[in-house]
Each structure stands twice: as structure tokens, then as C-alpha cells.
Amino acid sequence: MGARISRAYWLALAGLVATLTIAAAGCDPAQARVKSKRDHARPRAIHGPNYHPPYADIVVDDKSGFVLHEVSADEPRHPASLTKIMTLYLLFEQLEAGKLSLDTELPISTRAALQNPTKLGLKANQTIKVEDAIKGLVTKSANDAAVVVAEALGGSEEEFAKLMTAKAAALGMTSTTYVNASGLPAEEQITTARDQAVLGRAVQHRFPVYYQYFATPSFRYKGAEMHNHNALLGQVKGVDGIKTGYTEASGYNLTSSVRRDEKHIVAVVLGGTSNGARDARMRQLIEAHISQASTQRTAPIIVEANGQENPSLDNAHQRDALYNRAPIVAVAPATPNAEPPAAERSDAVAAGAKADPVPVPRPRLQTARLPARASKQAATVQALPARRQRLTAKVSTLSVPQAASTLRQTRHVERNAGPSAPLQ
């Protein structure tokens, strides 16, 4: 009896195993892979009503340099993927200098390949073309591509971050420190809304051709279609970039450039509570302030503090960039910096909220160092009084035609030296 029960038990167990084996054999491998990816997918950020990262924003009229609106524009914030604007700025420099081309193959290190998403899925010990890296950065905000660029230009991401910070200082971004090339969370990587507006303007002034990559709606890389994370492209009139970003600490960030009817503004929103709330706030800022922008350029373009000039500009614009000063004119009473109410961040309320009054403009253009010729001009101006005395004495001994010729030369020297330039 016991033997029969034991035999039946083992037969039943064997049948169960066989059934499971057949079922497993009939399972779709593709479905199994999808399930595996789903089980190991990174959790999506889902925030409750109490999620309020530190907020800041600013709107700058590019042609006048005036600040049309600002909230906490000088308070420290984490840039998130807005960091990649500076990464691309340094890459564009190398392209402009001819040290790289769009077809240059950049090596992919193991460190780059192991970066956290979002990324292109680059493989170690392979290469990626510069142009593909650019498109990956502006559309998918690819962290692996950012590290590839950093290592190619700086030798390591750490050294490249030092170059980024130095460049920020040269542009007048005095409150910005970079730690990595991607914007992945780093406690010491900070910026301000004002500094990001400076960078957003500078990258357009310096690289008008390469800047157009920021308007790339999508691109295909190894069979996969990469769509631009900036939802305002093609949806808001005149928007031509620039970059979105997100980390848990920073919230949802966005820098936008808008051109309408000969007007051009750059706006920055830091600390949105969601993609939708951030985009709605940006739409509101654009519609409220684009009409206040100037159609004529009265502000100099942004140049680096070392006096580096843009070779794509003609001589007249070079002189404007080096010597002009934008006047500071109050257009309305200033409003104190304050966090907007939580309700303002919701999509519906932010989209229809009343426009903020326009505060006193606070241009923050970095004045370029004057080149050596300015020092020579200063010396010439200082020497003019003594030169006039010598010429006066000489004229008394000359004939009338000779004297007239000598005086014309004196006036020519004075015009060249220029009495108006406040040389500092």
C-alpha cells in the first residue's frame, strides 16, 4: 500500500514538472525580455502635492540686455541637464577652431558607457561621431554622450568640469560651479537663473551656426528615434531652444530662447514641480514679456573676460562687443524676490496667471578686458597736452600753409585717440 502511494506521488510530481517545462518552452523570449526590462526599469519620478523644489526664474531682453522679470534670480540652484549647454559651448569652441570636425570619431570609455539614463546606450571601446554626440545631447540629454565629450576635450570629466567652471567665470557667470558634464546630481554643482540666462545668450552670440542644433526636433541613432525633450519646440511661436533638465533636488528646469517680430528674449525657469507645470510657467513668461522686448540692439554681445573675440563677427561688431556699455534705465518699480505661490505652479493656473510687473532692469554683462591698443590710446590721450604745446611753438615759426597742415595733423591725432572712451 505504501509503495503504491509513493509511486503515485512521484508520478504526479513528474507530470507537474513536465507541464512546467512545456509551458516554459512555449514562452515568447521577446516577452520575457520585455518583462525583465520592466521589472528592472528605473522608477519614474512621481511627486505629491508637497513637492516644491526651490524656484527661480528670469526673462532677459537679449537686444537691450534688460531684465524684464525675475524671481530669486541670484539664489543658488542645481542646474541639472542645463549643464549640457556649457558642455556644448566648449565643444562648439573646438569645432570653430578647427580642432574637431562634425565627423570626428570620439572614443567611448567604460565610464561613459556606464552612465545612468537618460543615455544613447553607447558601448565601451567603440566610437561616436561629434555630430551624433551633439544631437544626443540636445535631444535626449544623453549622459553617456556628455562624458564622451568631456573626456575627449578635458582628458577626464573632472578636468573638463574645471574648464567649464573657468569658462563660466570668463562669461561673467560668477555664481556657477560645474562638477560634471551631464548635470547628474552633485551637491557642489550650482548655478543661478541669471547665470543661465547669460549662458543662453552667449552660446547664441558666439556660435550662431552651431546653436541651430538646439532646435533639432529628433534624430535617429542606430535605428532608434530620439525626440527632443523640449516640448515647447514647434508648439510655442518663435521658440528655438534651448534645454530642459531635471533632478529630484533641482526640480524641472528649462532655458528657452524666443524670437518674434525682430524681438529676442531668453527665459529661464528653475524648480518646476513637473514637466507640465514648468512648460506652462515658461509659456506664461514668454507671452507676458515678449512684447516688452526691443527690436533694436543697444546692448553689446556677451564676450569672454579675456577679451576673446568672435571671428564670425565683422570689425564693427567686435568694437561694439569690447567698448559699448548698455545703459541701465528703470522702466518700472522693482518687485522683491519671492517664491511664487504653490497654486501658480499648477498647469491651469500658471497658464492663465496675471503677468508680473516689470522690475528695474539689472543687466549683468561681463565687460571684456580692453586689448593692448586701448592702453596705447590712453597713453596717446595723456600725451596730447604736451604735444599741443610743442606744436604751438613750432607753428609760430612756420609759414601759414605749413601751420595749417600741422594743425590738421593735430586734429587727426585727437580724433584717432578719441576723447570720449572712458578707459578703465
Coordinates of C-alpha atoms in Angstrom, one line a residue:
M1 CA 0.0 0.0 0.0
G2 CA 2.8 2.4 1.0
A3 CA 4.7 1.5 -2.1
R4 CA 1.7 2.3 -4.4
I5 CA 1.2 5.7 -2.7
S6 CA 4.8 6.5 -3.1
R7 CA 4.8 5.6 -6.8
A8 CA 1.6 7.6 -7.5
Y9 CA 3.2 10.6 -5.7
W10 CA 6.3 10.5 -7.8
L11 CA 4.3 10.1 -11.0
A12 CA 2.2 13.1 -10.1
L13 CA 5.3 15.2 -9.3
A14 CA 6.9 14.2 -12.6
G15 CA 3.8 15.2 -14.5
L16 CA 3.9 18.6 -12.9
V17 CA 7.5 19.2 -13.8
A18 CA 6.8 18.2 -17.4
T19 CA 3.9 20.6 -17.6
L20 CA 6.0 23.5 -16.3
T21 CA 8.8 22.6 -18.7
I22 CA 6.5 22.6 -21.7
A23 CA 5.0 25.9 -20.6
A24 CA 8.4 27.5 -20.2
A25 CA 9.4 26.2 -23.7
G26 CA 6.4 27.8 -25.2
C27 CA 7.1 31.2 -23.6
D28 CA 7.8 34.1 -26.0
P29 CA 11.5 35.1 -25.5
A30 CA 10.7 38.6 -26.5
Q31 CA 8.0 38.9 -23.9
A32 CA 10.4 37.5 -21.3
R33 CA 13.0 40.2 -22.2
V34 CA 10.3 42.9 -22.0
K35 CA 9.2 41.7 -18.6
S36 CA 12.8 41.6 -17.4
K37 CA 13.4 45.2 -18.6
R38 CA 10.1 46.3 -17.0
D39 CA 11.0 44.6 -13.7
H40 CA 14.4 46.4 -13.7
A41 CA 13.3 49.8 -15.1
R42 CA 14.3 52.8 -13.1
P43 CA 11.3 54.2 -11.1
R44 CA 9.7 57.2 -12.6
A45 CA 9.6 60.4 -10.5
I46 CA 6.1 60.7 -9.2
H47 CA 5.7 63.7 -6.9
G48 CA 2.9 64.5 -4.5
P49 CA 1.4 67.9 -3.8
N50 CA 4.0 68.8 -1.2
Y51 CA 6.9 68.6 -3.8
H52 CA 8.2 72.1 -4.1
P53 CA 11.9 72.4 -5.1
P54 CA 13.5 75.8 -4.8
Y55 CA 12.1 78.0 -7.5
A56 CA 13.7 80.8 -9.6
D57 CA 13.1 82.4 -13.0
I58 CA 14.3 85.3 -15.1
V59 CA 13.4 86.9 -18.5
V60 CA 16.1 88.9 -20.3
D61 CA 15.7 91.1 -23.4
D62 CA 18.7 90.0 -25.5
K63 CA 18.9 93.1 -27.6
S64 CA 18.8 95.6 -24.7
G65 CA 20.3 93.4 -22.0
F66 CA 17.5 94.5 -19.7
V67 CA 15.9 92.1 -17.2
L68 CA 12.2 92.1 -17.9
H69 CA 11.2 89.9 -15.0
E70 CA 13.0 87.9 -12.2
V71 CA 12.2 85.8 -9.1
S72 CA 15.1 84.7 -6.9
A73 CA 17.3 85.1 -10.0
D74 CA 20.5 85.2 -7.9
E75 CA 19.7 82.3 -5.5
P76 CA 21.8 79.1 -5.8
R77 CA 20.1 76.3 -7.7
H78 CA 21.2 72.9 -9.2
P79 CA 21.3 73.2 -13.0
A80 CA 20.5 69.5 -13.8
S81 CA 20.8 69.0 -17.5
L82 CA 21.2 72.7 -18.3
T83 CA 24.8 71.8 -17.5
K84 CA 25.0 70.4 -21.0
I85 CA 24.7 73.8 -22.5
M86 CA 28.2 74.6 -21.2
T87 CA 29.4 71.2 -22.3
L88 CA 28.3 72.0 -25.9
Y89 CA 29.7 75.5 -25.6
L90 CA 33.2 74.1 -25.1
L91 CA 32.6 71.5 -27.9
F92 CA 31.5 74.2 -30.3
E93 CA 34.7 76.1 -29.5
Q94 CA 36.7 73.1 -30.7
L95 CA 34.7 72.9 -33.9
E96 CA 35.0 76.6 -34.6
A97 CA 38.8 76.4 -34.0
G98 CA 39.1 73.5 -36.5
K99 CA 40.4 71.1 -33.8
L100 CA 37.5 68.8 -34.4
S101 CA 35.0 68.3 -37.2
L102 CA 31.5 67.0 -37.1
D103 CA 32.7 63.7 -38.5
T104 CA 35.4 63.2 -35.9
E105 CA 35.1 59.9 -34.1
L106 CA 35.2 60.2 -30.3
P107 CA 36.3 57.2 -28.2
I108 CA 33.7 55.7 -25.7
S109 CA 35.2 54.7 -22.4
T110 CA 33.8 52.2 -20.0
R111 CA 33.0 55.1 -17.6
A112 CA 31.0 56.9 -20.3
A113 CA 29.1 53.7 -21.2
L114 CA 28.1 53.1 -17.6
Q115 CA 26.4 56.5 -17.0
N116 CA 22.9 56.5 -15.7
P117 CA 20.0 57.2 -18.0
T118 CA 19.0 59.1 -20.0
K119 CA 21.6 58.0 -22.5
L120 CA 22.1 56.7 -26.0
G121 CA 23.3 53.3 -24.9
L122 CA 26.9 53.7 -26.1
K123 CA 29.2 50.7 -25.9
A124 CA 32.6 50.9 -24.4
N125 CA 35.6 50.7 -26.8
Q126 CA 33.6 52.0 -29.7
T127 CA 33.3 55.5 -31.1
I128 CA 30.7 58.1 -31.8
K129 CA 30.8 61.0 -34.3
V130 CA 30.8 64.5 -32.9
E131 CA 27.6 65.4 -34.7
D132 CA 25.8 62.4 -33.2
A133 CA 27.1 63.3 -29.8
I134 CA 25.7 66.9 -30.2
K135 CA 22.3 65.6 -31.3
G136 CA 22.2 63.2 -28.5
L137 CA 22.9 66.0 -26.0
V138 CA 20.3 68.4 -27.4
T139 CA 17.5 65.9 -27.9
K140 CA 17.7 63.1 -25.4
S141 CA 20.1 64.8 -23.0
A142 CA 22.3 61.8 -23.2
N143 CA 24.6 61.5 -20.2
D144 CA 26.9 58.9 -21.8
A145 CA 27.5 61.3 -24.7
A146 CA 28.3 64.1 -22.3
V147 CA 31.0 62.1 -20.7
V148 CA 32.4 61.1 -24.1
V149 CA 32.7 64.8 -24.9
A150 CA 34.2 65.7 -21.5
E151 CA 36.9 63.0 -21.8
A152 CA 37.8 63.9 -25.4
L153 CA 38.2 67.6 -24.6
G154 CA 39.5 67.5 -21.0
G155 CA 41.2 64.1 -20.6
S156 CA 38.8 63.3 -17.8
E157 CA 35.4 64.5 -16.7
E158 CA 36.9 66.1 -13.6
E159 CA 39.4 68.1 -15.6
F160 CA 36.7 69.1 -18.1
A161 CA 34.5 70.3 -15.3
K162 CA 37.3 72.7 -14.3
L163 CA 37.4 74.0 -17.8
M164 CA 33.6 74.5 -17.7
T165 CA 33.8 76.5 -14.5
A166 CA 36.6 78.6 -15.8
K167 CA 34.6 79.4 -18.9
A168 CA 31.6 80.3 -16.8
A169 CA 33.8 82.8 -14.9
A170 CA 35.1 84.2 -18.2
L171 CA 31.5 84.8 -19.3
G172 CA 30.6 86.5 -16.0
M173 CA 28.7 83.6 -14.6
T174 CA 30.2 84.2 -11.2
S175 CA 27.8 82.1 -9.2
T176 CA 28.2 78.9 -11.2
T177 CA 30.4 75.9 -10.4
Y178 CA 30.4 72.8 -12.5
V179 CA 31.3 69.3 -11.2
N180 CA 30.4 67.1 -14.2
A181 CA 29.5 67.4 -17.8
S182 CA 26.0 65.9 -17.7
G183 CA 24.2 67.6 -14.8
L184 CA 23.7 64.4 -12.9
P185 CA 23.2 65.1 -9.1
A186 CA 26.2 66.7 -7.4
E187 CA 25.9 68.8 -4.3
E188 CA 28.6 71.3 -5.3
Q189 CA 27.3 71.8 -8.8
I190 CA 25.3 75.1 -8.6
T191 CA 24.2 78.0 -10.7
T192 CA 21.6 80.8 -10.8
A193 CA 18.8 81.7 -13.1
R194 CA 20.7 84.9 -14.0
D195 CA 23.9 82.9 -14.9
Q196 CA 21.9 80.5 -17.1
A197 CA 20.4 83.4 -19.0
V198 CA 23.9 84.8 -19.6
L199 CA 25.0 81.4 -20.9
G200 CA 21.8 81.0 -23.0
R201 CA 22.6 84.3 -24.7
A202 CA 26.3 83.8 -25.0
V203 CA 26.1 80.5 -26.8
Q204 CA 23.9 82.2 -29.5
H205 CA 26.2 85.2 -29.8
R206 CA 29.3 83.1 -30.1
F207 CA 28.1 80.2 -32.2
P208 CA 25.1 81.3 -34.3
V209 CA 25.5 78.4 -36.7
Y210 CA 26.1 75.6 -34.2
Y211 CA 23.4 77.0 -32.0
Q212 CA 20.8 75.8 -34.5
Y213 CA 21.4 72.2 -33.2
F214 CA 19.3 73.1 -30.2
A215 CA 16.2 73.3 -32.4
T216 CA 16.7 69.7 -33.6
P217 CA 13.2 68.1 -33.1
S218 CA 14.5 64.5 -33.3
F219 CA 17.3 62.3 -34.8
R220 CA 17.8 58.7 -35.5
Y221 CA 20.7 56.9 -33.9
K222 CA 21.4 53.2 -34.6
G223 CA 17.8 52.6 -35.6
A224 CA 16.2 54.4 -32.6
E225 CA 14.4 57.7 -32.9
M226 CA 15.4 60.3 -30.3
H227 CA 12.9 63.1 -29.7
N228 CA 13.8 66.4 -28.2
H229 CA 12.7 66.7 -24.5
N230 CA 11.8 70.4 -25.1
A231 CA 8.0 70.2 -25.6
L232 CA 7.9 73.9 -26.5
L233 CA 9.7 73.4 -29.7
G234 CA 7.1 73.7 -32.5
Q235 CA 4.4 74.4 -30.0
V236 CA 5.2 78.0 -28.9
K237 CA 5.7 80.6 -31.7
G238 CA 9.4 81.6 -32.0
V239 CA 10.9 79.1 -29.6
D240 CA 14.3 77.8 -31.0
G241 CA 15.7 76.0 -27.9
I242 CA 17.5 75.7 -25.6
K243 CA 17.5 73.0 -23.0
T244 CA 15.5 71.1 -20.4
G245 CA 16.7 69.4 -17.2
Y246 CA 15.5 67.5 -14.1
T247 CA 16.8 66.0 -10.9
E248 CA 15.0 65.4 -7.7
A249 CA 16.8 68.2 -5.9
S250 CA 16.6 70.8 -8.7
G251 CA 13.0 70.1 -10.0
Y252 CA 12.2 70.6 -13.6
N253 CA 14.3 73.2 -15.3
L254 CA 14.1 74.9 -18.7
T255 CA 16.0 77.6 -20.7
S256 CA 14.2 79.0 -23.7
S257 CA 15.1 81.3 -26.5
V258 CA 12.3 83.1 -28.3
R259 CA 12.3 85.3 -31.4
R260 CA 9.3 87.2 -32.7
D261 CA 8.9 90.3 -34.8
E262 CA 12.6 91.3 -34.5
K263 CA 12.4 90.8 -30.8
H264 CA 14.5 88.2 -28.9
I265 CA 14.3 87.1 -25.3
V266 CA 15.9 84.4 -23.2
A267 CA 14.0 83.0 -20.3
V268 CA 15.0 80.5 -17.5
V269 CA 12.7 78.6 -15.2
L270 CA 14.3 76.5 -12.4
G271 CA 12.4 74.4 -9.9
G272 CA 9.2 73.4 -11.7
T273 CA 7.1 70.8 -10.0
S274 CA 6.5 68.8 -13.2
N275 CA 7.2 69.0 -16.9
G276 CA 3.7 70.4 -17.5
A277 CA 3.9 73.0 -14.7
R278 CA 7.3 74.1 -15.9
D279 CA 6.3 74.4 -19.5
A280 CA 3.1 76.3 -18.6
R281 CA 5.1 78.7 -16.5
M282 CA 7.5 79.3 -19.4
R283 CA 4.6 79.9 -21.8
Q284 CA 3.3 82.5 -19.3
L285 CA 6.6 84.3 -19.0
I286 CA 7.1 84.3 -22.8
E287 CA 3.6 85.7 -23.6
A288 CA 3.8 88.3 -20.7
H289 CA 7.1 89.8 -21.6
I290 CA 8.0 89.2 -25.3
S291 CA 6.0 92.4 -26.3
Q292 CA 8.3 94.4 -23.9
A293 CA 11.5 93.5 -25.7
S294 CA 13.4 95.8 -28.0
T295 CA 13.6 95.5 -31.8
Q296 CA 17.0 97.3 -31.9
R297 CA 20.2 96.1 -30.5
T298 CA 21.6 98.6 -27.9
A299 CA 23.5 96.1 -25.7
P300 CA 26.9 94.7 -26.6
I301 CA 27.1 91.0 -27.3
I302 CA 28.5 88.9 -24.5
V303 CA 32.2 88.1 -24.8
E304 CA 34.6 86.4 -22.5
A305 CA 36.5 88.4 -19.9
N306 CA 39.9 87.5 -21.5
G307 CA 38.8 89.7 -24.5
Q308 CA 38.4 86.8 -26.9
E309 CA 36.6 87.9 -29.9
N310 CA 34.2 86.1 -32.2
P311 CA 35.9 85.6 -35.5
S312 CA 32.5 85.3 -37.3
L313 CA 31.7 89.0 -36.5
D314 CA 32.8 92.0 -38.5
N315 CA 35.1 94.6 -37.1
A316 CA 32.3 97.0 -36.2
H317 CA 30.6 94.4 -34.1
Q318 CA 33.9 93.4 -32.5
R319 CA 34.4 97.0 -31.4
D320 CA 30.8 97.1 -30.0
A321 CA 31.4 94.0 -28.0
L322 CA 34.6 95.4 -26.5
Y323 CA 33.7 99.0 -25.8
N324 CA 30.0 99.6 -25.7
R325 CA 28.2 99.9 -22.4
A326 CA 24.4 99.2 -22.1
P327 CA 22.6 102.0 -20.3
I328 CA 20.7 101.0 -17.1
V329 CA 17.2 102.5 -17.4
A330 CA 14.5 101.9 -14.9
V331 CA 11.2 101.0 -16.7
A332 CA 9.1 100.1 -13.6
P333 CA 9.3 99.8 -9.9
A334 CA 11.2 96.7 -8.7
T335 CA 9.4 93.8 -7.1
P336 CA 11.1 91.9 -4.3
N337 CA 12.3 88.3 -4.9
A338 CA 9.8 85.8 -3.6
E339 CA 8.7 82.3 -4.2
P340 CA 5.6 82.1 -6.3
P341 CA 2.6 80.6 -4.5
A342 CA 2.2 76.9 -4.9
A343 CA -1.1 77.3 -6.9
E344 CA 0.8 79.3 -9.5
R345 CA 2.8 76.1 -10.4
S346 CA -0.2 74.1 -11.5
D347 CA -0.7 73.9 -15.3
A348 CA -4.0 75.6 -15.4
V349 CA -3.3 78.5 -13.0
A350 CA 0.2 79.1 -14.3
A351 CA -1.0 79.3 -17.9
G352 CA -3.6 82.0 -17.1
A353 CA -2.0 83.8 -14.3
K354 CA -1.7 87.6 -14.4
A355 CA 1.7 88.9 -15.7
D356 CA 4.1 90.1 -13.1
P357 CA 5.1 93.8 -13.1
V358 CA 8.3 94.6 -14.7
P359 CA 11.1 95.3 -12.2
V360 CA 14.1 97.6 -12.6
P361 CA 16.4 96.0 -15.2
R362 CA 19.6 94.6 -13.9
P363 CA 21.9 93.9 -16.9
R364 CA 24.7 91.5 -15.9
L365 CA 27.0 91.7 -18.9
Q366 CA 30.6 90.8 -18.4
T367 CA 32.8 93.6 -19.6
A368 CA 35.6 92.3 -21.7
R369 CA 39.2 93.3 -20.9
L370 CA 40.4 96.0 -23.2
P371 CA 43.1 94.9 -25.6
A372 CA 46.6 96.3 -25.7
R373 CA 45.6 99.0 -28.2
A374 CA 43.4 100.6 -25.5
S375 CA 46.4 101.2 -23.4
K376 CA 48.3 102.8 -26.3
Q377 CA 45.3 105.1 -26.9
A378 CA 45.3 106.1 -23.2
A379 CA 48.9 107.0 -23.4
T380 CA 48.3 109.0 -26.6
V381 CA 45.5 110.9 -24.9
Q382 CA 47.6 111.7 -21.9
A383 CA 50.5 113.0 -24.1
L384 CA 48.3 115.3 -26.2
P385 CA 48.6 118.4 -24.0
A386 CA 52.4 118.4 -24.2
R387 CA 52.2 117.7 -27.9
R388 CA 49.9 120.7 -28.4
Q389 CA 52.5 123.0 -26.6
R390 CA 55.3 121.8 -28.8
L391 CA 53.2 122.2 -32.0
T392 CA 52.1 125.7 -30.9
A393 CA 55.7 126.8 -30.5
K394 CA 56.6 125.2 -33.9
V395 CA 53.7 126.9 -35.7
S396 CA 54.9 130.3 -34.6
T397 CA 58.0 129.8 -36.8
L398 CA 56.2 128.3 -39.8
S399 CA 54.6 129.9 -42.8
V400 CA 50.7 130.0 -43.0
P401 CA 50.3 126.9 -45.3
Q402 CA 52.7 124.9 -43.2
A403 CA 50.9 125.9 -40.0
A404 CA 47.5 124.8 -41.4
S405 CA 48.9 121.5 -42.4
T406 CA 50.4 120.9 -39.0
L407 CA 47.1 121.8 -37.2
R408 CA 45.2 119.4 -39.4
Q409 CA 47.5 116.6 -38.4
T410 CA 47.0 117.5 -34.7
R411 CA 43.2 117.3 -35.1
H412 CA 43.6 114.0 -36.8
V413 CA 45.6 112.6 -33.9
E414 CA 42.9 113.8 -31.4
R415 CA 40.1 112.1 -33.4
N416 CA 42.0 108.8 -33.6
A417 CA 42.8 108.9 -29.9
G418 CA 39.2 109.8 -29.1
P419 CA 38.4 112.0 -26.0
S420 CA 35.2 110.0 -25.2
A421 CA 36.3 106.5 -24.3
P422 CA 36.4 106.1 -20.5
L423 CA 39.4 103.9 -20.4
Q424 CA 39.5 101.9 -17.2

